[in-house]
Coordinates of C-alpha atoms in Angstrom, one line a residue:
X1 CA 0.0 0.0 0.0
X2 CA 1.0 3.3 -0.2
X3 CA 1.8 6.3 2.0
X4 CA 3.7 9.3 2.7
X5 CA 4.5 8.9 5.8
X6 CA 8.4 7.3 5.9
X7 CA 8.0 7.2 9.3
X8 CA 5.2 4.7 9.1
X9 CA 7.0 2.9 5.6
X10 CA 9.9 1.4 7.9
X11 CA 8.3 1.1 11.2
X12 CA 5.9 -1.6 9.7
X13 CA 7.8 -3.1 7.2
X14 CA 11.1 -5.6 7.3
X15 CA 12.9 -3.7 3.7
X16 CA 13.5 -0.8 2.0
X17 CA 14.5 -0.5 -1.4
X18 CA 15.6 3.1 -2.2
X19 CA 14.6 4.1 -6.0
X20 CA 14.9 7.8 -6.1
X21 CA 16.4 9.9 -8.4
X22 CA 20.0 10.6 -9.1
X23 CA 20.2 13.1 -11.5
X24 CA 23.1 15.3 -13.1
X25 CA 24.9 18.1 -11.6
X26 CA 25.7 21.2 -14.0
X27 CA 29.1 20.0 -13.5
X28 CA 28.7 16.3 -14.5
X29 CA 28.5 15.0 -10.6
X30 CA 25.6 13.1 -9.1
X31 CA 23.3 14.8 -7.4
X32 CA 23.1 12.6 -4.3
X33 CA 20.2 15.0 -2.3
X34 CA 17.4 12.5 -2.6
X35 CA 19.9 9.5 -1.3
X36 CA 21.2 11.5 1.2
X37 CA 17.3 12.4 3.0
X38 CA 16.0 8.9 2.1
X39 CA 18.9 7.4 3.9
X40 CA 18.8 9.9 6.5
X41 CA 14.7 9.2 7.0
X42 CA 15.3 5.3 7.2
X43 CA 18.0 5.7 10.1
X44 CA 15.5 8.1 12.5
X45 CA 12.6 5.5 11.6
X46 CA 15.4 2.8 12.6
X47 CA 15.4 4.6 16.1
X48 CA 12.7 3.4 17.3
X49 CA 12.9 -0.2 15.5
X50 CA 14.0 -3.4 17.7
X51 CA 14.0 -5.5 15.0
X52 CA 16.6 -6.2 12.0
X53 CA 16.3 -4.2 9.2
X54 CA 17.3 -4.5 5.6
X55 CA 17.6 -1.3 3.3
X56 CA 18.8 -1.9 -0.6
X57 CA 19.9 0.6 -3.1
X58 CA 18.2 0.1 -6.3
X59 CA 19.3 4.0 -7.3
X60 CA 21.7 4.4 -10.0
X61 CA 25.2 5.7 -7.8
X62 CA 28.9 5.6 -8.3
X63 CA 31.1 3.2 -6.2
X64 CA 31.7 4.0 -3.4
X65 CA 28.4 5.8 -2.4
X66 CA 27.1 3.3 -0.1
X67 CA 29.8 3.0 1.9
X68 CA 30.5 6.3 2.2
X69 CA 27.2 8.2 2.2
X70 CA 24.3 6.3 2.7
X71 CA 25.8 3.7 5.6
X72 CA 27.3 6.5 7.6
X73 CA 23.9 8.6 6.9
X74 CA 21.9 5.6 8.3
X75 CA 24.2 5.0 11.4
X76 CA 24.3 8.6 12.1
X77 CA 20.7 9.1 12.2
X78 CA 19.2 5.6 13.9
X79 CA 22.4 5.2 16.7
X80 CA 22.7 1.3 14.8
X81 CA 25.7 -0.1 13.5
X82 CA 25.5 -1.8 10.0
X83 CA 25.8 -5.8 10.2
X84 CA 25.0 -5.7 13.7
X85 CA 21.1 -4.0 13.7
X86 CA 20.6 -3.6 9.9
X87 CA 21.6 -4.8 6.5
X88 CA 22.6 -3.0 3.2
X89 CA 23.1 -3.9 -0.4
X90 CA 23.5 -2.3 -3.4
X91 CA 20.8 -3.8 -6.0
X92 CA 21.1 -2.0 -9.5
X93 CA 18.2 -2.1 -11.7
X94 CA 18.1 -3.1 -15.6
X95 CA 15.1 -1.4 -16.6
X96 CA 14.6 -0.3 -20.2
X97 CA 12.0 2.8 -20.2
X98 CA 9.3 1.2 -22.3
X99 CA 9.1 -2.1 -21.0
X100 CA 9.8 -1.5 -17.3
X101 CA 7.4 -4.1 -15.9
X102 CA 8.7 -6.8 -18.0
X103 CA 12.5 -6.2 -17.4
X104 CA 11.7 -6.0 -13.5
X105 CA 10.4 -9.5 -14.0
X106 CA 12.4 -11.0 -16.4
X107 CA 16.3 -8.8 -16.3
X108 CA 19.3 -10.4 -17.3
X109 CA 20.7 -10.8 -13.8
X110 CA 19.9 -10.2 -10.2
X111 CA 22.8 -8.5 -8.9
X112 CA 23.2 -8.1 -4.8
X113 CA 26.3 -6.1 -3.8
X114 CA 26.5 -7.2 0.0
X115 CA 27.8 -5.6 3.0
X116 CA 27.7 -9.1 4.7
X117 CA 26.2 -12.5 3.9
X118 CA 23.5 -11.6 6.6
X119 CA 22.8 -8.3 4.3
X120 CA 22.6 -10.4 1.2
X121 CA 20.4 -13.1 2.9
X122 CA 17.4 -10.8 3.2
X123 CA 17.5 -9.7 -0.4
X124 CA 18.4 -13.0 -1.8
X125 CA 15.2 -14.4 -0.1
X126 CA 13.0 -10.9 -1.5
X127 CA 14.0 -11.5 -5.1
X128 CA 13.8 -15.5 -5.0
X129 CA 11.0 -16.0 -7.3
X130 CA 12.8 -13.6 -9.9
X131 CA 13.7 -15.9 -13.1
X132 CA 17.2 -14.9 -13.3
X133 CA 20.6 -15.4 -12.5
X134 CA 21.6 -14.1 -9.0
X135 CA 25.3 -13.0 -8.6
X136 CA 26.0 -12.1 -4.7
X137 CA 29.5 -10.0 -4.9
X138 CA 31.0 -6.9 -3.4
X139 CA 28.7 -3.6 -2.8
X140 CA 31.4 -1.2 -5.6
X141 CA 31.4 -4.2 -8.1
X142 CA 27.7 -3.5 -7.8
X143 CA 27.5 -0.2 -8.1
X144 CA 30.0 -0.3 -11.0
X145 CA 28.2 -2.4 -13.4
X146 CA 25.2 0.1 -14.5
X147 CA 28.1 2.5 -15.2
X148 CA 30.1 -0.2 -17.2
X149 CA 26.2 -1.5 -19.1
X150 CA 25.2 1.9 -19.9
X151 CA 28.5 3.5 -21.4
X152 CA 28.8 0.0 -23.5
X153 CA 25.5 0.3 -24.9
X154 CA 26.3 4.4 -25.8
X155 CA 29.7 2.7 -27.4
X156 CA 28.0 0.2 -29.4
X157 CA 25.5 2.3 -30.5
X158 CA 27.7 5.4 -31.5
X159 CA 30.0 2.9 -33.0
X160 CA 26.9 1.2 -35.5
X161 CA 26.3 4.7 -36.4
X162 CA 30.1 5.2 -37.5
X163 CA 30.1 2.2 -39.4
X164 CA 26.6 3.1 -41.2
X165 CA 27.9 6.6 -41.9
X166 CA 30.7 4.7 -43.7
X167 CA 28.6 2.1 -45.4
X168 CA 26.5 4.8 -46.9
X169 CA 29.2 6.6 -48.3
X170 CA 30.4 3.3 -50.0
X171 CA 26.7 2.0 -51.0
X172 CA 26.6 -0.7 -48.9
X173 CA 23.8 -1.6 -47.1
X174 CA 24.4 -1.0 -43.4
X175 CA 21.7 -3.4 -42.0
X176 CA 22.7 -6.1 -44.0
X177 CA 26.0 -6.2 -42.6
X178 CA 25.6 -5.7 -39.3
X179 CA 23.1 -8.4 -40.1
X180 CA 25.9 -10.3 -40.6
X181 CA 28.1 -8.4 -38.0
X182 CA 25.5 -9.8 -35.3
X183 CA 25.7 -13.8 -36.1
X184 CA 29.3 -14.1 -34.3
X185 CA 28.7 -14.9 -31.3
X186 CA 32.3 -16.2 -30.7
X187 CA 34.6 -12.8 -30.8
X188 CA 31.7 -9.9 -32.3
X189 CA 28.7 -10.3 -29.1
X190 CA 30.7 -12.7 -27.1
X191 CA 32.5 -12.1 -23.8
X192 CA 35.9 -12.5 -25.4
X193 CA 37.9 -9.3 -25.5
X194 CA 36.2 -8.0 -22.7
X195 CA 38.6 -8.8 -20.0
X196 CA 40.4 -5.9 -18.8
X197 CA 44.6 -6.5 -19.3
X198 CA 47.0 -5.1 -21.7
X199 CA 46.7 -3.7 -25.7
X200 CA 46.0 -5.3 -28.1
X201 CA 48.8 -5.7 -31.1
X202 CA 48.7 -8.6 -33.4
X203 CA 49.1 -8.4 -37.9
X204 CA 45.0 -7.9 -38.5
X205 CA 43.9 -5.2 -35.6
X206 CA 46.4 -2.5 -36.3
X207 CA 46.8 -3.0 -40.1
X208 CA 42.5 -3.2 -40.6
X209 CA 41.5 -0.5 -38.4
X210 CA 44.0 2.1 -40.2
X211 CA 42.5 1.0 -43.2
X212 CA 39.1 1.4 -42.2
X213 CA 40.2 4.8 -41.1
X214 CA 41.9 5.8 -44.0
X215 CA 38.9 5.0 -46.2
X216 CA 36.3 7.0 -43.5
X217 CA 39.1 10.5 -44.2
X218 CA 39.3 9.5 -48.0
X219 CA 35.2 9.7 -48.1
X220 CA 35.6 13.2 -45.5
X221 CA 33.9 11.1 -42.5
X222 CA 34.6 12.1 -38.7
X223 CA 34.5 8.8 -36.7
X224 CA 35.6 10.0 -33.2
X225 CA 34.7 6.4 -31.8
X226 CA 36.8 4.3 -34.6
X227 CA 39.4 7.1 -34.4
X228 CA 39.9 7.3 -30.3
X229 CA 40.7 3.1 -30.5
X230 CA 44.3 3.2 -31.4
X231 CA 45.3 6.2 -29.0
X232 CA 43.0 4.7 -26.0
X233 CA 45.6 1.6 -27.2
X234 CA 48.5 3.8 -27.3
X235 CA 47.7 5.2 -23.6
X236 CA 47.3 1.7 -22.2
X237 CA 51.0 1.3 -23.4
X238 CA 52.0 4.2 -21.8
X239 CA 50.0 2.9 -18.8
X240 CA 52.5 -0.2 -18.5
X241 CA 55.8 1.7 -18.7
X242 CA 54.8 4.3 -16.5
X243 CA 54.0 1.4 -14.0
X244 CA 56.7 -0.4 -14.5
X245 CA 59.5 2.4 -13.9
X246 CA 57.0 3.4 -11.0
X247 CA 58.6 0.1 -9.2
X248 CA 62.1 1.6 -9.1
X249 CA 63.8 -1.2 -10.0
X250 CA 66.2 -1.2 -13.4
X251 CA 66.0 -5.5 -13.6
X252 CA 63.4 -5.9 -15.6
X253 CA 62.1 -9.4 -16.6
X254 CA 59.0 -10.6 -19.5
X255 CA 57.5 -13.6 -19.2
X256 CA 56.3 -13.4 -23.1
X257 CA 57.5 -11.6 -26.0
X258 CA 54.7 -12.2 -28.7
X259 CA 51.7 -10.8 -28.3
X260 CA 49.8 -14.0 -28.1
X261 CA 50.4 -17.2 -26.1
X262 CA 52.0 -20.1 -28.3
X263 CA 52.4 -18.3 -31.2
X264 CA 56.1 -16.1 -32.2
X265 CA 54.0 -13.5 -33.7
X266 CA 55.9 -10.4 -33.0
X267 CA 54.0 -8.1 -35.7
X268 CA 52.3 -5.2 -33.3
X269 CA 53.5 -7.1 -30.1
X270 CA 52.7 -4.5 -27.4
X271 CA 54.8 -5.3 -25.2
X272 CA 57.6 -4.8 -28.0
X273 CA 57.1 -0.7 -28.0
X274 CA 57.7 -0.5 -23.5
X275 CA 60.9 -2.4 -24.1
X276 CA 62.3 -0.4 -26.6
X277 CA 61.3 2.5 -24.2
X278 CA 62.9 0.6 -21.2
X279 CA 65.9 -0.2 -22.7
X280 CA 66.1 3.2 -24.1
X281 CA 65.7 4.4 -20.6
X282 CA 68.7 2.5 -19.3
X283 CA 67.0 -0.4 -18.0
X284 CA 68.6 -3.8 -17.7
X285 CA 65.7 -5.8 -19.8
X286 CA 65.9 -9.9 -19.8
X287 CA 63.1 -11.9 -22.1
X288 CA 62.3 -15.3 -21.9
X289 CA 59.3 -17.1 -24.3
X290 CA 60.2 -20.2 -25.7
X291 CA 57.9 -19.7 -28.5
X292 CA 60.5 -16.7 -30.3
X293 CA 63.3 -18.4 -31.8
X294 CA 65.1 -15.1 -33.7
X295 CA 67.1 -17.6 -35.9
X296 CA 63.9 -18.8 -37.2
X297 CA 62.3 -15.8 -38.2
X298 CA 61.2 -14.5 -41.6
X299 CA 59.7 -12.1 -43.8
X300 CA 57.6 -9.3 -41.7
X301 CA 57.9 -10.7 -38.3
X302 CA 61.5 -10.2 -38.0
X303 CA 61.5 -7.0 -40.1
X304 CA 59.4 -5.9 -36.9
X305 CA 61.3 -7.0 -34.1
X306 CA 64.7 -5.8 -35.8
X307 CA 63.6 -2.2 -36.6
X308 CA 62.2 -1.3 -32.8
X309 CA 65.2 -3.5 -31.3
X310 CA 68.3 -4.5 -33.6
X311 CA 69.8 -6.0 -30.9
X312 CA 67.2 -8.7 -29.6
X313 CA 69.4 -11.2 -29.1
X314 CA 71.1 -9.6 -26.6
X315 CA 68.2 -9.5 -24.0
X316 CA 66.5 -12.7 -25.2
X317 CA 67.2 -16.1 -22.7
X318 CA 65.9 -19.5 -23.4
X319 CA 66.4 -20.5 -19.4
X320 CA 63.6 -19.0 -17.9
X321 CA 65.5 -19.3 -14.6
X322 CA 67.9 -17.4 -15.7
X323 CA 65.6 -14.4 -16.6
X324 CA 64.0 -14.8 -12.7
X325 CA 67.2 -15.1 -11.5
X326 CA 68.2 -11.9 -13.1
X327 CA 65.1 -9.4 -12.9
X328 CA 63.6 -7.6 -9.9
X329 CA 60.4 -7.1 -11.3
X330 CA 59.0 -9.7 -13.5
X331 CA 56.3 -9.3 -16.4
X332 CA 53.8 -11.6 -17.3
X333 CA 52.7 -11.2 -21.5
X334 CA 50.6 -13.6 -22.0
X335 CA 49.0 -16.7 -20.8
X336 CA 51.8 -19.3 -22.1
X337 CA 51.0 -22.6 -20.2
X338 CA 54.2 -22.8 -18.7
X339 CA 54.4 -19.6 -17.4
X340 CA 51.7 -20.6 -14.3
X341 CA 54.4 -22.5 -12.8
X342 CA 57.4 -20.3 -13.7
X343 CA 55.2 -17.9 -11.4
X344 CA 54.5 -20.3 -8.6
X345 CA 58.9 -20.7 -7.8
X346 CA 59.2 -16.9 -7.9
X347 CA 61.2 -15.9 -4.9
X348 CA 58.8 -13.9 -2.2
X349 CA 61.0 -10.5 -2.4
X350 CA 60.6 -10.5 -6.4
X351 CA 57.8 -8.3 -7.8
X352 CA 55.0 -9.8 -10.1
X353 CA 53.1 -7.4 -12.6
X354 CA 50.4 -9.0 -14.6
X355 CA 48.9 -8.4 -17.3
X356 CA 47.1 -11.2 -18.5
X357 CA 45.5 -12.2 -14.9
X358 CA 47.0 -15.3 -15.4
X359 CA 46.6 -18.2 -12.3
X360 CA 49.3 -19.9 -10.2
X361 CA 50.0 -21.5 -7.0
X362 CA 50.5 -18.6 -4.2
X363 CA 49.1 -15.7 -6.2
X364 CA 46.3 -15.3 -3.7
X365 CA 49.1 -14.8 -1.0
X366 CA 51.6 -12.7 -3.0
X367 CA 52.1 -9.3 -1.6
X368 CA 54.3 -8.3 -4.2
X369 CA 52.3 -9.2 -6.9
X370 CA 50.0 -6.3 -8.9
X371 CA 47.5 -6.3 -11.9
X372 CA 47.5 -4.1 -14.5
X373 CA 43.6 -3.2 -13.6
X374 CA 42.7 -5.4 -10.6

């Protein structure tokens, strides 16, 4: 039933789910006043209240909200500690306008960012009957993922529009390709490539998407999307050096020189371009991948390699206990089998950076081991 009385709405009920607002600031910002008095509201109904409560945020808000604005808010008001006299989650929505109802019934996932399991519990129970998968994870992770659904649907649908403008240009019937665009399901609307780690390099990303670029400035197109790719690349690059001098160590050691695992593909390796900067920079550089054997290669690959570095050889090992034995901060490229156990004998006082995520034994436990993004 309904009422306006909030005082009433939590004094006779066991949950709250807050769904107000959160619109833009001039500036950009959230505007977080309707969070802020609905959170303040439930903690001085929670006064009075003997009995555990449960409050969820269904409201669109950037990580790091709940924790820092409505929980404090809540404890503030009510005198009740969080965990100990009430719950709170963080329970986005996936609501198209349009077709509300049936999304709140049938979404894609039920997602419960939990303080604690007791927090998680309540809601769990509340949206059993939901047909859906239900992910229970951490209360930012929660919060994060509208952010991460909404700017991927604006990217996909600025980037159709790019590839349209292009098509019509050239005569070619836009819908019919992405038609076609739309039937891979194993790289085009699949989860692969959307795992956060290093740039991408390779002989067909670098070499097409120029192409496709230089035909878009041929037929006098802007294509901001298409055209940010290679220097949103190009920073991630930048990204790793920068971290990797950050360490202050000049022993630097890559697990991985080609830019895929099991391959010697060295055409657009990434990883190529922050060694030539490192060892530009002075650094003492050792390589191992068993995969590169520099006598054996031909044509364009070694053409690559030898124009950024002419003197490969030099820093290349095929002992990869030699290259652990001689680095202070090791590098892991890519996900070569071998390279899980390489990992695991790493002495303590070593550092590990990864940028592939890769597993092995002790990772959990390593303190001086970092991700690229995680």
């Amino acid at each position: 039933r309904a009422t306006i009385d909030w005082n009433e709405a939590i004094g006779k009920t066991e949950v709250a789910l807050i769904c107000v607002g959160t619109p833009s600031n001039s500036n950009g910002s959230i505007d977080l006043k309707y969070v802020e008095r609905v959170a303040e509201q439930i903690g001085r109904a929670l006064k009075k209240k003997k009995d555990y409560f449960w409050a969820g945020i269904r409201s669109t808000v950037l990580p790091g909200t709940v924790e820092e604005v409505v929980i404090p808010l809540i404890e503030k008001e009510s005198g009740k500690r969080v965990g100990k006299e009430f719950g709170i989650c963080m329970i986005p929505e996936f609501l198209r306008e349009g077709s509300s109802v049936k999304d709140f019934y049938s979404p894609p996932r039920t997602l419960i960012g939990e303080y604690d399991k007791k927090s998680g519990e309540g809601f769990a129970k509340l949206f059993s009957e939901i047909k859906a998968p239900m992910i229970r994870t951490e209360i930012r992770i929660a919060e994060m993922v509208k952010y991460a659904d909404n700017s991927f649907h604006a990217l996909k649908i600025t980037f159709a529009n790019e590839i349209g403008n292009i098509c019509k240009r050239l005569g070619i019937n836009s819908h019919a390709l992405m038609e076609i665009f739309c039937l891979d399901n194993k790289l085009n609307l699949s989860p692969y490539y959307l795992k956060p780690g290093f740039a991408y390099g390779g002989s067909c990303l670098p070499k097409d998407l120029k192409g496709l670029m230089t035909m878009a400035h041929d037929a006098y197109l802007d294509c901001p999307v298409l055209r940010a790719i290679e220097g949103s690349n190009e920073s991630q690059k930048r990204l790793v050096l920068d971290k990797i001098i950050s360490f202050g160590k000049k022993k630097i050691g890559f697990l991985g020189l080609s830019f895929k695992a099991e391959t010697d593909d060295l055409r657009n390796s990434p990883i190529v371009d922050v060694i030539e900067h490192l060892i530009g920079k002075g650094f003492e550089v050792t390589i191992y991948d068993q995969n590169v054997h520099l006598s054996k290669l031909i044509g364009a690959n070694k053409q690559f390699i030898l124009e950024k570095i002419p003197l490969i050889s030099h820093f290349v090992t095929k002992d990869s206990e030699e290259m652990v034995k001689n680095s202070e901060v090791i590098v892991v490229v890519n996900k070569e089998p071998e390279f899980s156990e390489i990992l695991s004998k790493v002495p303590p006082e070593k550092t590990i950076y990864d940028l592939v995520n890769i597993d092995f034994q002790g990772k959990a436990n390593s303190k001086n081991y970092e991700g690229i993004s995680w």
